[in-house]
JSON list of C-alpha atoms in Angstrom, two decimals:
[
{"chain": "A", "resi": 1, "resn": "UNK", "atom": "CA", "xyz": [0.00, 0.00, 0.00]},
{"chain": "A", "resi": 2, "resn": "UNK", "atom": "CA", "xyz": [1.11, 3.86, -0.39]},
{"chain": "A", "resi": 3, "resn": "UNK", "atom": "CA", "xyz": [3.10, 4.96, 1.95]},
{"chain": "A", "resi": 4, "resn": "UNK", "atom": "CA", "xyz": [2.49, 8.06, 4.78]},
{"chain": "A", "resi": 5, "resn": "UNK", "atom": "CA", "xyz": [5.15, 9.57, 6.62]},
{"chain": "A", "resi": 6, "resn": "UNK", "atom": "CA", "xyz": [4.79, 11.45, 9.41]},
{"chain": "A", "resi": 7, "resn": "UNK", "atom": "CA", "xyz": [7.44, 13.10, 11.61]},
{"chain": "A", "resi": 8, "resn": "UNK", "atom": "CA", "xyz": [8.16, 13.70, 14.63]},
{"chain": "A", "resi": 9, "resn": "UNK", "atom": "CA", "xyz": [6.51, 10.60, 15.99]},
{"chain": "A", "resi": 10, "resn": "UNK", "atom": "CA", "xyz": [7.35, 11.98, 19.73]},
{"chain": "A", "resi": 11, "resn": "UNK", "atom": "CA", "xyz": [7.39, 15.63, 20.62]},
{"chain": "A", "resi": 12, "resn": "UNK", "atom": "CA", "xyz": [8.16, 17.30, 23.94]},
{"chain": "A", "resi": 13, "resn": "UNK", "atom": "CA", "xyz": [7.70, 21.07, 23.97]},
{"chain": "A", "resi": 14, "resn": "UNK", "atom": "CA", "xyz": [7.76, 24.28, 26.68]},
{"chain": "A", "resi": 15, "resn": "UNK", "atom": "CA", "xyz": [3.91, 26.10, 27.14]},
{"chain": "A", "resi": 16, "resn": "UNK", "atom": "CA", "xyz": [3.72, 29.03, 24.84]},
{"chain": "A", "resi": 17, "resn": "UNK", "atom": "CA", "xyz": [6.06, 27.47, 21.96]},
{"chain": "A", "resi": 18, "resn": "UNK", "atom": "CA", "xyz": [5.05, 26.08, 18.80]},
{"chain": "A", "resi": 19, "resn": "UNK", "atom": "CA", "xyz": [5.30, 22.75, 17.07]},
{"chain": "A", "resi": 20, "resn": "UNK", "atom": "CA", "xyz": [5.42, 21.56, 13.92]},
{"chain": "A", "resi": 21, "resn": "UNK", "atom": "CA", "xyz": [4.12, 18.61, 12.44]},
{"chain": "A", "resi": 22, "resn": "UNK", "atom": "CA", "xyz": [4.44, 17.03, 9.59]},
{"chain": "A", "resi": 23, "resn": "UNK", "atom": "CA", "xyz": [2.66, 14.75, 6.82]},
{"chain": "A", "resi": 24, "resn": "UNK", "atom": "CA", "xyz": [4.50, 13.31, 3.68]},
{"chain": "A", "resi": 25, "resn": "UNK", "atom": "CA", "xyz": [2.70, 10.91, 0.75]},
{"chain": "A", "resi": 26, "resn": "UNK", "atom": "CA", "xyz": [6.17, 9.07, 0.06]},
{"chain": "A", "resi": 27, "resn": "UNK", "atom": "CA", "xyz": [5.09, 7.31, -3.22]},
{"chain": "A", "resi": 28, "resn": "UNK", "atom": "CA", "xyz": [1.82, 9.08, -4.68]},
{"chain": "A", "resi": 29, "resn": "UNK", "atom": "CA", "xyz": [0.31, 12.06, -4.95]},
{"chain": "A", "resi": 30, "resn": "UNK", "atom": "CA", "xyz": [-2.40, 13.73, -2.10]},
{"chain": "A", "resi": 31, "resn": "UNK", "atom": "CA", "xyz": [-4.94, 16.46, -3.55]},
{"chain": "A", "resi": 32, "resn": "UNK", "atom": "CA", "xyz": [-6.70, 15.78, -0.04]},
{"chain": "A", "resi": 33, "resn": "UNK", "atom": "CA", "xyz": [-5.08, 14.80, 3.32]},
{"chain": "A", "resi": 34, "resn": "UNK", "atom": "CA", "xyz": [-6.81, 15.20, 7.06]},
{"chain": "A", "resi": 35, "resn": "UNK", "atom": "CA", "xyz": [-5.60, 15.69, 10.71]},
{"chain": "A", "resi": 36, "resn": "UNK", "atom": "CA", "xyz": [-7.05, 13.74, 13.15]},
{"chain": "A", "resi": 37, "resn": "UNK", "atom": "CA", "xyz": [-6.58, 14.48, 17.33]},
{"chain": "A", "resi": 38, "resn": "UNK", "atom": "CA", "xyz": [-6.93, 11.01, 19.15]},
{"chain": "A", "resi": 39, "resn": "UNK", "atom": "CA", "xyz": [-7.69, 10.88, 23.16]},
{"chain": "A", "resi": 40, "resn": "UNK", "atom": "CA", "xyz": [-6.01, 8.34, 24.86]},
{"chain": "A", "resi": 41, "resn": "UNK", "atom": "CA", "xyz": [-8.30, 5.04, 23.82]},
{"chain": "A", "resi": 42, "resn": "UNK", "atom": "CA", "xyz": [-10.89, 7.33, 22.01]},
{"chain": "A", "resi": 43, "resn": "UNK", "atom": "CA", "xyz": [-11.32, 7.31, 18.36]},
{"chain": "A", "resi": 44, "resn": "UNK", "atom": "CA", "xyz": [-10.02, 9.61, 15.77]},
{"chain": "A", "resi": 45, "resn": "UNK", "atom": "CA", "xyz": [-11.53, 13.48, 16.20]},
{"chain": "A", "resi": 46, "resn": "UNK", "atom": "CA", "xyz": [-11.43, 14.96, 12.32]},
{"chain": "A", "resi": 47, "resn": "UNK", "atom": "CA", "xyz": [-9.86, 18.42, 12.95]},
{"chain": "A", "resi": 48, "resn": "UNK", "atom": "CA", "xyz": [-9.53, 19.70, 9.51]},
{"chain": "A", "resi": 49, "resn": "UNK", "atom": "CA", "xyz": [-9.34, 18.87, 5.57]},
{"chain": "A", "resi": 50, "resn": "UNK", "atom": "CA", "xyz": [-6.06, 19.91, 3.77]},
{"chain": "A", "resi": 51, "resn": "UNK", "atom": "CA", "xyz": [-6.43, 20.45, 0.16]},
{"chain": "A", "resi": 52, "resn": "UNK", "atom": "CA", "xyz": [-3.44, 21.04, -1.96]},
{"chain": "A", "resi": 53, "resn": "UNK", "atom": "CA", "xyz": [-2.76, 24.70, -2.88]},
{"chain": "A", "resi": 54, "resn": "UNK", "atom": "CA", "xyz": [-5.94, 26.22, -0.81]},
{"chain": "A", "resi": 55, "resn": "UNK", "atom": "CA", "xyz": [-6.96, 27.07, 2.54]},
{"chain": "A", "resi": 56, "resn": "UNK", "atom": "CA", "xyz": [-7.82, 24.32, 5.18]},
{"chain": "A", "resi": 57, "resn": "UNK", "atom": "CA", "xyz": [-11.45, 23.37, 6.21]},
{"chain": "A", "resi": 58, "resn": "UNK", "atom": "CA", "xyz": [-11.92, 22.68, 9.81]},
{"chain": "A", "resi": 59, "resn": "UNK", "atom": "CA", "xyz": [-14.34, 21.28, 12.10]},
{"chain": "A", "resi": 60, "resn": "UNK", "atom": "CA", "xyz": [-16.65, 23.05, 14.17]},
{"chain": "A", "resi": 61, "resn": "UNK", "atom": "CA", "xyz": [-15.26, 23.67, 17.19]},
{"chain": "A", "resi": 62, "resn": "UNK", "atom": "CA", "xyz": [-11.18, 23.38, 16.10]},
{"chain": "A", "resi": 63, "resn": "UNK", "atom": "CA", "xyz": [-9.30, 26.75, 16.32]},
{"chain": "A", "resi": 64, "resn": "UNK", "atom": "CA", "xyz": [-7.82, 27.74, 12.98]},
{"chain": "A", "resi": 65, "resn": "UNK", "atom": "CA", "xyz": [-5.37, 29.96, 14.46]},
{"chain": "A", "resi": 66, "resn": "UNK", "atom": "CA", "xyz": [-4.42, 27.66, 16.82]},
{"chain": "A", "resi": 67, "resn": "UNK", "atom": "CA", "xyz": [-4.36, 25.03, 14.31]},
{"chain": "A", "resi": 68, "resn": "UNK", "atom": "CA", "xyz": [-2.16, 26.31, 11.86]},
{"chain": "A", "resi": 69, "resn": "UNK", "atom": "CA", "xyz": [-2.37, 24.02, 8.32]},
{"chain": "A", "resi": 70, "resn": "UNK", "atom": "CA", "xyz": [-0.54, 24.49, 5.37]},
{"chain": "A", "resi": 71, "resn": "UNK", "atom": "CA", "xyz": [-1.02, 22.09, 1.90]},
{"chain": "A", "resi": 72, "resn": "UNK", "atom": "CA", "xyz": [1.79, 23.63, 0.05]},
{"chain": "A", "resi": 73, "resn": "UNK", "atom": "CA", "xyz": [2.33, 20.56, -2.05]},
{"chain": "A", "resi": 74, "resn": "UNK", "atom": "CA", "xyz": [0.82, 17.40, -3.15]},
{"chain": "A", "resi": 75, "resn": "UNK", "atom": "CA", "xyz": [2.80, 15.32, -1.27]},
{"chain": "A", "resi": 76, "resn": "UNK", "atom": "CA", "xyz": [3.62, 17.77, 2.30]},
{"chain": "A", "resi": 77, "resn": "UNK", "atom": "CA", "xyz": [1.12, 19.13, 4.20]},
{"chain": "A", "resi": 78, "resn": "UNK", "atom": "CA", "xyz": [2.09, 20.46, 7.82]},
{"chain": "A", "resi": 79, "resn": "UNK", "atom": "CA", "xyz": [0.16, 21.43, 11.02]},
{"chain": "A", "resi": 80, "resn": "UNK", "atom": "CA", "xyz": [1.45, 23.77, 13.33]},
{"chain": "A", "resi": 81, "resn": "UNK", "atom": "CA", "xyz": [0.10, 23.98, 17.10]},
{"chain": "A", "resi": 82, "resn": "UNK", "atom": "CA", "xyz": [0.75, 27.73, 17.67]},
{"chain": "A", "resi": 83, "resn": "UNK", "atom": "CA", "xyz": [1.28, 29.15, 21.49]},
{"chain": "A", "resi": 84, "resn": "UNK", "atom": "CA", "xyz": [0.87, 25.36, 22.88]},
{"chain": "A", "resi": 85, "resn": "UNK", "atom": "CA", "xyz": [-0.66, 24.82, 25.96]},
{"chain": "A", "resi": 86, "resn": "UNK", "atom": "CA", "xyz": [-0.79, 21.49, 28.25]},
{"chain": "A", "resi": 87, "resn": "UNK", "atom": "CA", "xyz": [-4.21, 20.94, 27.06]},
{"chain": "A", "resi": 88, "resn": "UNK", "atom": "CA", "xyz": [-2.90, 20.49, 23.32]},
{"chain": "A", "resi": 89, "resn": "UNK", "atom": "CA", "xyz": [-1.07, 17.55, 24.34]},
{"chain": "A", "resi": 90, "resn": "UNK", "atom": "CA", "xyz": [-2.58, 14.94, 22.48]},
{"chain": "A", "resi": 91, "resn": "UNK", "atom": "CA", "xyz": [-1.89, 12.10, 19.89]},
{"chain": "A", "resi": 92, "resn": "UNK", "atom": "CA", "xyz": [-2.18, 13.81, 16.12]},
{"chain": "A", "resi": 93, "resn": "UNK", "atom": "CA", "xyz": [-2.66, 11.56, 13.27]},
{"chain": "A", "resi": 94, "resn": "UNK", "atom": "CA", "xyz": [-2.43, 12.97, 9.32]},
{"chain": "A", "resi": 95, "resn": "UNK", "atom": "CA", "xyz": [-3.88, 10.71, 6.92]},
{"chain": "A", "resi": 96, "resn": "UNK", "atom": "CA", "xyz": [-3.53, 11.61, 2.90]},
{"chain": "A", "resi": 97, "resn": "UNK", "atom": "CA", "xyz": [-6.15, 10.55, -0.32]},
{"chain": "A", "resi": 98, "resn": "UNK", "atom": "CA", "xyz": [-4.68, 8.77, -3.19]},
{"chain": "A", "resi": 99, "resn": "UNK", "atom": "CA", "xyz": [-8.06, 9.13, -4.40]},
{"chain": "A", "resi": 100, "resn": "UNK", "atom": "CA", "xyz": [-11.72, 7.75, -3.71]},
{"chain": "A", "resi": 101, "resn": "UNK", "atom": "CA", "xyz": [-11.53, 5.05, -1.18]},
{"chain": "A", "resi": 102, "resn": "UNK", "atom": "CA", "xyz": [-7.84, 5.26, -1.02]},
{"chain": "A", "resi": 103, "resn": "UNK", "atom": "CA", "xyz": [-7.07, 6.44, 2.80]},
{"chain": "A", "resi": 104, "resn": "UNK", "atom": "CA", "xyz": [-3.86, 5.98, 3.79]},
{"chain": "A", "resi": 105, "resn": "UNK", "atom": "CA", "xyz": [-2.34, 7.42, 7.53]},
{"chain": "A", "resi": 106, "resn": "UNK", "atom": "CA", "xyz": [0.85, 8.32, 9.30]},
{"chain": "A", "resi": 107, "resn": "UNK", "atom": "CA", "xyz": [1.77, 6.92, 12.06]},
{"chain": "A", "resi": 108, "resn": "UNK", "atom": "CA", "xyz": [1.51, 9.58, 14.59]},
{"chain": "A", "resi": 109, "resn": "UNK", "atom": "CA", "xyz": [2.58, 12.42, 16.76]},
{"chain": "A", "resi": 110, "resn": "UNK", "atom": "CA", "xyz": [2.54, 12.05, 20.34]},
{"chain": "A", "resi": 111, "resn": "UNK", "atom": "CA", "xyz": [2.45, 16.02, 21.34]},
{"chain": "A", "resi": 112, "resn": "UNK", "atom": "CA", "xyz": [3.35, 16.32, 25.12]},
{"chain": "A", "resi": 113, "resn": "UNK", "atom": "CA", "xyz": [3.39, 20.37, 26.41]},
{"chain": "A", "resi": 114, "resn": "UNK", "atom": "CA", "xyz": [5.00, 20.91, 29.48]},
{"chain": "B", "resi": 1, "resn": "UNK", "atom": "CA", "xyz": [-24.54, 13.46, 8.51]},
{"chain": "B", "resi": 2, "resn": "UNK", "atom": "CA", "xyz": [-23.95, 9.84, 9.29]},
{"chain": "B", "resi": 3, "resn": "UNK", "atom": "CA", "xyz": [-22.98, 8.22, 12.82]},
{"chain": "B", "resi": 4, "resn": "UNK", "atom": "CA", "xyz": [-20.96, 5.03, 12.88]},
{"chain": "B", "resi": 5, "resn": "UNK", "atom": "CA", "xyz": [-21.57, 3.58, 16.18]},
{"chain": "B", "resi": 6, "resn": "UNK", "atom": "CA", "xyz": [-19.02, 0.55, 17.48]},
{"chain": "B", "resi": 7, "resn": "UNK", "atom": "CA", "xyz": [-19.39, -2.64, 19.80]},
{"chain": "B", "resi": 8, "resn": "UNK", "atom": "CA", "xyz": [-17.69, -3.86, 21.80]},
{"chain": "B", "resi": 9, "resn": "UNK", "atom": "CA", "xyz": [-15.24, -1.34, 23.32]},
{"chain": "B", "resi": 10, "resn": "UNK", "atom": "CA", "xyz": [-13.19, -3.81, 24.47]},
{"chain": "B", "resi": 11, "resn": "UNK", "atom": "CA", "xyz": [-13.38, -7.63, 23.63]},
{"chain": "B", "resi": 12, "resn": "UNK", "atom": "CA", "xyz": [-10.82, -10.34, 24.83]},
{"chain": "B", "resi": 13, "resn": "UNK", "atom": "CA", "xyz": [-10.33, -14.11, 23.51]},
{"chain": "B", "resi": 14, "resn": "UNK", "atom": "CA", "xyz": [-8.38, -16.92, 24.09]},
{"chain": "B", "resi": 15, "resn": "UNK", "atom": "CA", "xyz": [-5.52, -17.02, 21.42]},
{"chain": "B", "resi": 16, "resn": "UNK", "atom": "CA", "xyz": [-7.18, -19.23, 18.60]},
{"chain": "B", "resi": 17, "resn": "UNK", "atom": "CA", "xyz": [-10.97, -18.57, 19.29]},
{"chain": "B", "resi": 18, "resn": "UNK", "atom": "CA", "xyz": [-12.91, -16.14, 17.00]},
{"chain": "B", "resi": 19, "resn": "UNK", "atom": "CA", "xyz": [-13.25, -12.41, 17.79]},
{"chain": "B", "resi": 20, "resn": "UNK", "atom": "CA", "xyz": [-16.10, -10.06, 15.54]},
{"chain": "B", "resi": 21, "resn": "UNK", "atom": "CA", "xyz": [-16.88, -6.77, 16.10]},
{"chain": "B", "resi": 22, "resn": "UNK", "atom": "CA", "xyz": [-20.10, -5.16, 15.23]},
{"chain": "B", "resi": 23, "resn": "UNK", "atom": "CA", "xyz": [-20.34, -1.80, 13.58]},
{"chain": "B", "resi": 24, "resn": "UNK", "atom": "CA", "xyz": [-24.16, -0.11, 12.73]},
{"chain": "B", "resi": 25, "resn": "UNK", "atom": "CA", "xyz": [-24.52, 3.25, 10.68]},
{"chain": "B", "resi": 26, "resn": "UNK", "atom": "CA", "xyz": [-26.95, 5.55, 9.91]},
{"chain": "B", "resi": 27, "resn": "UNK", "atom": "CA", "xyz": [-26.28, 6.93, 6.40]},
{"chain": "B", "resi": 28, "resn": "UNK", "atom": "CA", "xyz": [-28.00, 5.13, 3.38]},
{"chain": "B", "resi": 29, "resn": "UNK", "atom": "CA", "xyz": [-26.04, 6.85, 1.16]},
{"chain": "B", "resi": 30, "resn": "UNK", "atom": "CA", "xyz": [-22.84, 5.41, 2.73]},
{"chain": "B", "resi": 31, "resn": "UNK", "atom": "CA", "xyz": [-20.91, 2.58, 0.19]},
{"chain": "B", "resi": 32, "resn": "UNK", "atom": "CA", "xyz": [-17.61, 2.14, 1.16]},
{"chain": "B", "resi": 33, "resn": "UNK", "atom": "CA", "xyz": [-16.49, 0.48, 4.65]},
{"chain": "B", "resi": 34, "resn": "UNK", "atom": "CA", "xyz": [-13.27, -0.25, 5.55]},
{"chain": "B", "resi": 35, "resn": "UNK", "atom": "CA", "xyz": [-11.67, -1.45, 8.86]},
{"chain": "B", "resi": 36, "resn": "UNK", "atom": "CA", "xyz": [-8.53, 0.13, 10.38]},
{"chain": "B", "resi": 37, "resn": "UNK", "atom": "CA", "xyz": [-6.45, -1.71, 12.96]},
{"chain": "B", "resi": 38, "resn": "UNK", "atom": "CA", "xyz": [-3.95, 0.79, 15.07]},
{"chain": "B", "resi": 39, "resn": "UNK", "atom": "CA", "xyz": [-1.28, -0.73, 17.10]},
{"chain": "B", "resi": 40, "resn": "UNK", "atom": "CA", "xyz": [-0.59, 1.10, 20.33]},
{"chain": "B", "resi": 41, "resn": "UNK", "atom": "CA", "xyz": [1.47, 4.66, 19.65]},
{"chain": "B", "resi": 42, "resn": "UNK", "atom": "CA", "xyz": [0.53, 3.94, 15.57]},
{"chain": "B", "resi": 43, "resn": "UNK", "atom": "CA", "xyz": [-1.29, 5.12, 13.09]},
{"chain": "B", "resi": 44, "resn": "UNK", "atom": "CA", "xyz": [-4.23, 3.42, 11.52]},
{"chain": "B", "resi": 45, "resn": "UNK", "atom": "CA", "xyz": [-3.80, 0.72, 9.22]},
{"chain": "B", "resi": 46, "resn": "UNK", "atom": "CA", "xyz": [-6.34, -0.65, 6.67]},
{"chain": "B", "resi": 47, "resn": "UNK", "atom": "CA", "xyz": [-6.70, -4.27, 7.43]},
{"chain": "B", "resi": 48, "resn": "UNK", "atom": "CA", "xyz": [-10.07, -4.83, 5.12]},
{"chain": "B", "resi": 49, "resn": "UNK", "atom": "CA", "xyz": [-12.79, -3.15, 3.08]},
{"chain": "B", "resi": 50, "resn": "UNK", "atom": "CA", "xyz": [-16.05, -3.83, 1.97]},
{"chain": "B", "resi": 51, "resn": "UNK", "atom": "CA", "xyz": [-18.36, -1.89, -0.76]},
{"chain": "B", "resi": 52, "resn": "UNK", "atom": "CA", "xyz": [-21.89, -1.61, -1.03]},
{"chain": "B", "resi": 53, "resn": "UNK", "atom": "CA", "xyz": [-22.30, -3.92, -3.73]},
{"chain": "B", "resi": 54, "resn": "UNK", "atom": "CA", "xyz": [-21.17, -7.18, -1.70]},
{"chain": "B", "resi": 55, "resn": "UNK", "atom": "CA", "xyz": [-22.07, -8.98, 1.21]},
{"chain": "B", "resi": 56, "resn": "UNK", "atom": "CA", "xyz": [-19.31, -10.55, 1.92]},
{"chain": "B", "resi": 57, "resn": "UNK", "atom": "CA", "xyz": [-15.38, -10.45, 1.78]},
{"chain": "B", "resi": 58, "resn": "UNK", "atom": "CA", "xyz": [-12.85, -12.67, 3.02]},
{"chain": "B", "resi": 59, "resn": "UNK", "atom": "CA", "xyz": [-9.03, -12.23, 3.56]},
{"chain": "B", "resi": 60, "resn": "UNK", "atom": "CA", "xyz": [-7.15, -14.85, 4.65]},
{"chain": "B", "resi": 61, "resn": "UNK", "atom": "CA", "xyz": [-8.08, -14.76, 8.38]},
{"chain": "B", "resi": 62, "resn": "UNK", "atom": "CA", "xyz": [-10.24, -11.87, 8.37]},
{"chain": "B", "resi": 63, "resn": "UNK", "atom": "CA", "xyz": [-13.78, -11.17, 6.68]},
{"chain": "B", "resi": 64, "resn": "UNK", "atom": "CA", "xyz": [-15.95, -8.37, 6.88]},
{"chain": "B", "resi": 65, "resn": "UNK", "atom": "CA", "xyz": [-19.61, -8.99, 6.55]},
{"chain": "B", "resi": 66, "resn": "UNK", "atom": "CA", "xyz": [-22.23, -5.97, 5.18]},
{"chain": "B", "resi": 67, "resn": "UNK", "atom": "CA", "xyz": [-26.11, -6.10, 5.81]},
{"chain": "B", "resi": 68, "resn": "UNK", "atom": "CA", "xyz": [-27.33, -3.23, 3.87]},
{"chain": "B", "resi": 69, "resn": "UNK", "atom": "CA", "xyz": [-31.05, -3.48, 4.75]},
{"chain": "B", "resi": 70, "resn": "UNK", "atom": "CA", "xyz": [-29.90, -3.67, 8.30]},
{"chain": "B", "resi": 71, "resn": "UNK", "atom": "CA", "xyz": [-27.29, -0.92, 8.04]},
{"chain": "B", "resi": 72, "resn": "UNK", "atom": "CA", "xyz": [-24.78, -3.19, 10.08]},
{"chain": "B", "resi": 73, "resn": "UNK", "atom": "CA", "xyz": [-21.42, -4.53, 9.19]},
{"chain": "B", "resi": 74, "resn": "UNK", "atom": "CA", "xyz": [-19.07, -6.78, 10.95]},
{"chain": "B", "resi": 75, "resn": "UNK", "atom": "CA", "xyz": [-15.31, -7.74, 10.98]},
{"chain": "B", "resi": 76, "resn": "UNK", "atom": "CA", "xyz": [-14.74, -11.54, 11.81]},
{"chain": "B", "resi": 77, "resn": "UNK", "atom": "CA", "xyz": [-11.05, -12.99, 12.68]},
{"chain": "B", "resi": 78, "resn": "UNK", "atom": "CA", "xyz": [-10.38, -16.19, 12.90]},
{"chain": "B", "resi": 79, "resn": "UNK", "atom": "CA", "xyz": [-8.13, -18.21, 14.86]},
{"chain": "B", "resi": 80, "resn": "UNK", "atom": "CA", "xyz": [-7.20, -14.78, 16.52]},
{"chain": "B", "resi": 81, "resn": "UNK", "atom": "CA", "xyz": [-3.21, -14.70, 17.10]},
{"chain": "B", "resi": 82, "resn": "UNK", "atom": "CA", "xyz": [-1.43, -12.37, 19.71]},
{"chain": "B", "resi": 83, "resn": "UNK", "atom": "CA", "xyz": [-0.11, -10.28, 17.11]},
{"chain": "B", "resi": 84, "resn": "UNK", "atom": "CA", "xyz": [-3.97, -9.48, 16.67]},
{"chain": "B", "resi": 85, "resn": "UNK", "atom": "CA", "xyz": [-4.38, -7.66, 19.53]},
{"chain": "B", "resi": 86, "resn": "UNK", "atom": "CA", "xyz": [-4.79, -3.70, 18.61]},
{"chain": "B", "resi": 87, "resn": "UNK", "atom": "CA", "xyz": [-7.46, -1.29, 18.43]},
{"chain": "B", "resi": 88, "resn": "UNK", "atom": "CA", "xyz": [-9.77, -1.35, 15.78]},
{"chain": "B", "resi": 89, "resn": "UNK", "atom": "CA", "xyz": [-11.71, 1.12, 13.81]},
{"chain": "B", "resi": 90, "resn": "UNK", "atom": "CA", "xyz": [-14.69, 0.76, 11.30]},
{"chain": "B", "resi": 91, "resn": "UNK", "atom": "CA", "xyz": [-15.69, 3.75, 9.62]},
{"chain": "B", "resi": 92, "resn": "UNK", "atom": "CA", "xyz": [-18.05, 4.06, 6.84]},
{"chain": "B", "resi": 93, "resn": "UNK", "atom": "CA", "xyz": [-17.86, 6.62, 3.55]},
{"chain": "B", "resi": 94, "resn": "UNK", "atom": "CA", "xyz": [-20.53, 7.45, 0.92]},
{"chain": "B", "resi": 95, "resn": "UNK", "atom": "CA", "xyz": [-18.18, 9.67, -1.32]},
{"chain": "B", "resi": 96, "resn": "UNK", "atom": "CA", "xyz": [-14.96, 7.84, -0.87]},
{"chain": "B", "resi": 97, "resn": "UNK", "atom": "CA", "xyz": [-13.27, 11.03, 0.68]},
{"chain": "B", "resi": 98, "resn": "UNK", "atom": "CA", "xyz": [-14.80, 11.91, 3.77]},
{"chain": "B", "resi": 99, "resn": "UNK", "atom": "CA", "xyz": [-14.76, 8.67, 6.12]},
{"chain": "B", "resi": 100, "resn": "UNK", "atom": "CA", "xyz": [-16.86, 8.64, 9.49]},
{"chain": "B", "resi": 101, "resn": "UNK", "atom": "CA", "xyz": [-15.07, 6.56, 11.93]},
{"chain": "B", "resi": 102, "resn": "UNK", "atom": "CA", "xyz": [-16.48, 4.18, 15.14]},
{"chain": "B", "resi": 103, "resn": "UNK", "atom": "CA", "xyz": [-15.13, 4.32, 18.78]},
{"chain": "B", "resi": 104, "resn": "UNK", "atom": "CA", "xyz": [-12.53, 1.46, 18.10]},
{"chain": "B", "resi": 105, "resn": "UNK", "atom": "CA", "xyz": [-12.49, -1.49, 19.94]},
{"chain": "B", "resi": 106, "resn": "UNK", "atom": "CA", "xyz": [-9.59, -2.50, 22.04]},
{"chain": "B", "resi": 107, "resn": "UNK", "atom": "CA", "xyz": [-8.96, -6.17, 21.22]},
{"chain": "B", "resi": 108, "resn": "UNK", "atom": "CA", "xyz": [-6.74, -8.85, 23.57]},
{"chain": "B", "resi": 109, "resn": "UNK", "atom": "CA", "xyz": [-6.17, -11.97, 22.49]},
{"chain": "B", "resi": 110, "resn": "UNK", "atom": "CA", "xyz": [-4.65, -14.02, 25.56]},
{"chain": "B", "resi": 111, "resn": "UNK", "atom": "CA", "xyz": [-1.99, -15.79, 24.55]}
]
């Protein structure tokens, strides 16, 4: 199957800094990719939609500014937790479209915010 | 929109027996369901799909069964192996880009 790369897979971070995360398609091409939040043994929260080349969509609720995404290519997108607080630690999970029905994820960012 | 709802939470078998895992959604319009299994600190992995158009699909030890009418589908694995043990996730899609996911269901298979 495609392949998703995600990186870091373990951050560690000061309050008030920000973080970077972010989402490669190795070996195909992502018009669409999506960021997920997961609680520890919840499912996986949709935070926004990442479409190559325009402006994220995100779910109600799910600060944009906070939430910083960029889709500057088809096979990068990033998302940036701005100003981080201890409440933003979290499990984030990218997954990218290699078209309809094709989902593939990342494995992960464990976000910890002192 | 549609609501994929997940059972059991948690399920644990004897290494060998049979585990399923019943997922129910709302959406008629939905077509596409695949399963996910995510190992712990991982990211999802597609283990099995099923469209709309079939009722049944096997995979070595895995199947996934679909009841349309009944808007419920199942994952069955047999012979469950320790290596099984994982979360996993249904979700359903009817436009093949937006996916709706279950709770997940935290599976143990005792060795």
């Amino acid at each position: 199957g495609a392949v998703v790369s995600q990186h870091p897979s373990w951050v560690i971070c000061k309050s008030g800094t920000s973080v970077k995360i972010e989402c490669r398609s190795l070996d195909f091409q992502a018009t669409t990719m999506f960021w997920y939040r997961q609680f520890p043994k919840q499912s996986l929260m949709l935070m926004a939609t990442s479409n190559e080349g325009s402006k994220a969509t995100y779910e109600q609720g799910v600060e944009k500014d906070k939430f910083l995404i960029n889709h500057a290519s088809l096979t990068l997108s990033t998302l940036t937790v701005t100003s981080a607080h201890p409440e933003d630690s979290s499990f984030y999970i990218c997954s990218a479209s290699q078209g309809v029905e094709k989902l593939f994820f990342g494995s992960g960012t464990q976000l910890s915010v002192l | 929109g549609e609501n994929v709802e997940q059972h059991p939470s948690t399920l644990s078998v004897q290494e060998g027996d049979s585990a399923v895992i019943k997922c129910t959604y709302s959406d008629s319009a939905s077509n596409y369901f695949p399963w996910y299994k995510q190992e712990l600190g991982k990211g999802p992995q597609l283990i099995i799909d099923i469209r709309s158009n079939v009722g049944e699909k096997k995979d070595q030890r895995i199947a996934v069964t679909l009841n349309k009418t009944a808007k419920h589908f199942s994952l069955h694995i047999t012979e469950t192996q320790p290596e099984d043990s994982a979360v996993y996730f249904c979700a359903a899609s009817s436009t093949g880009n937006q996916f709706y996911f279950g709770t997940g269901t935290s599976l143990t298979v005792i060795p």
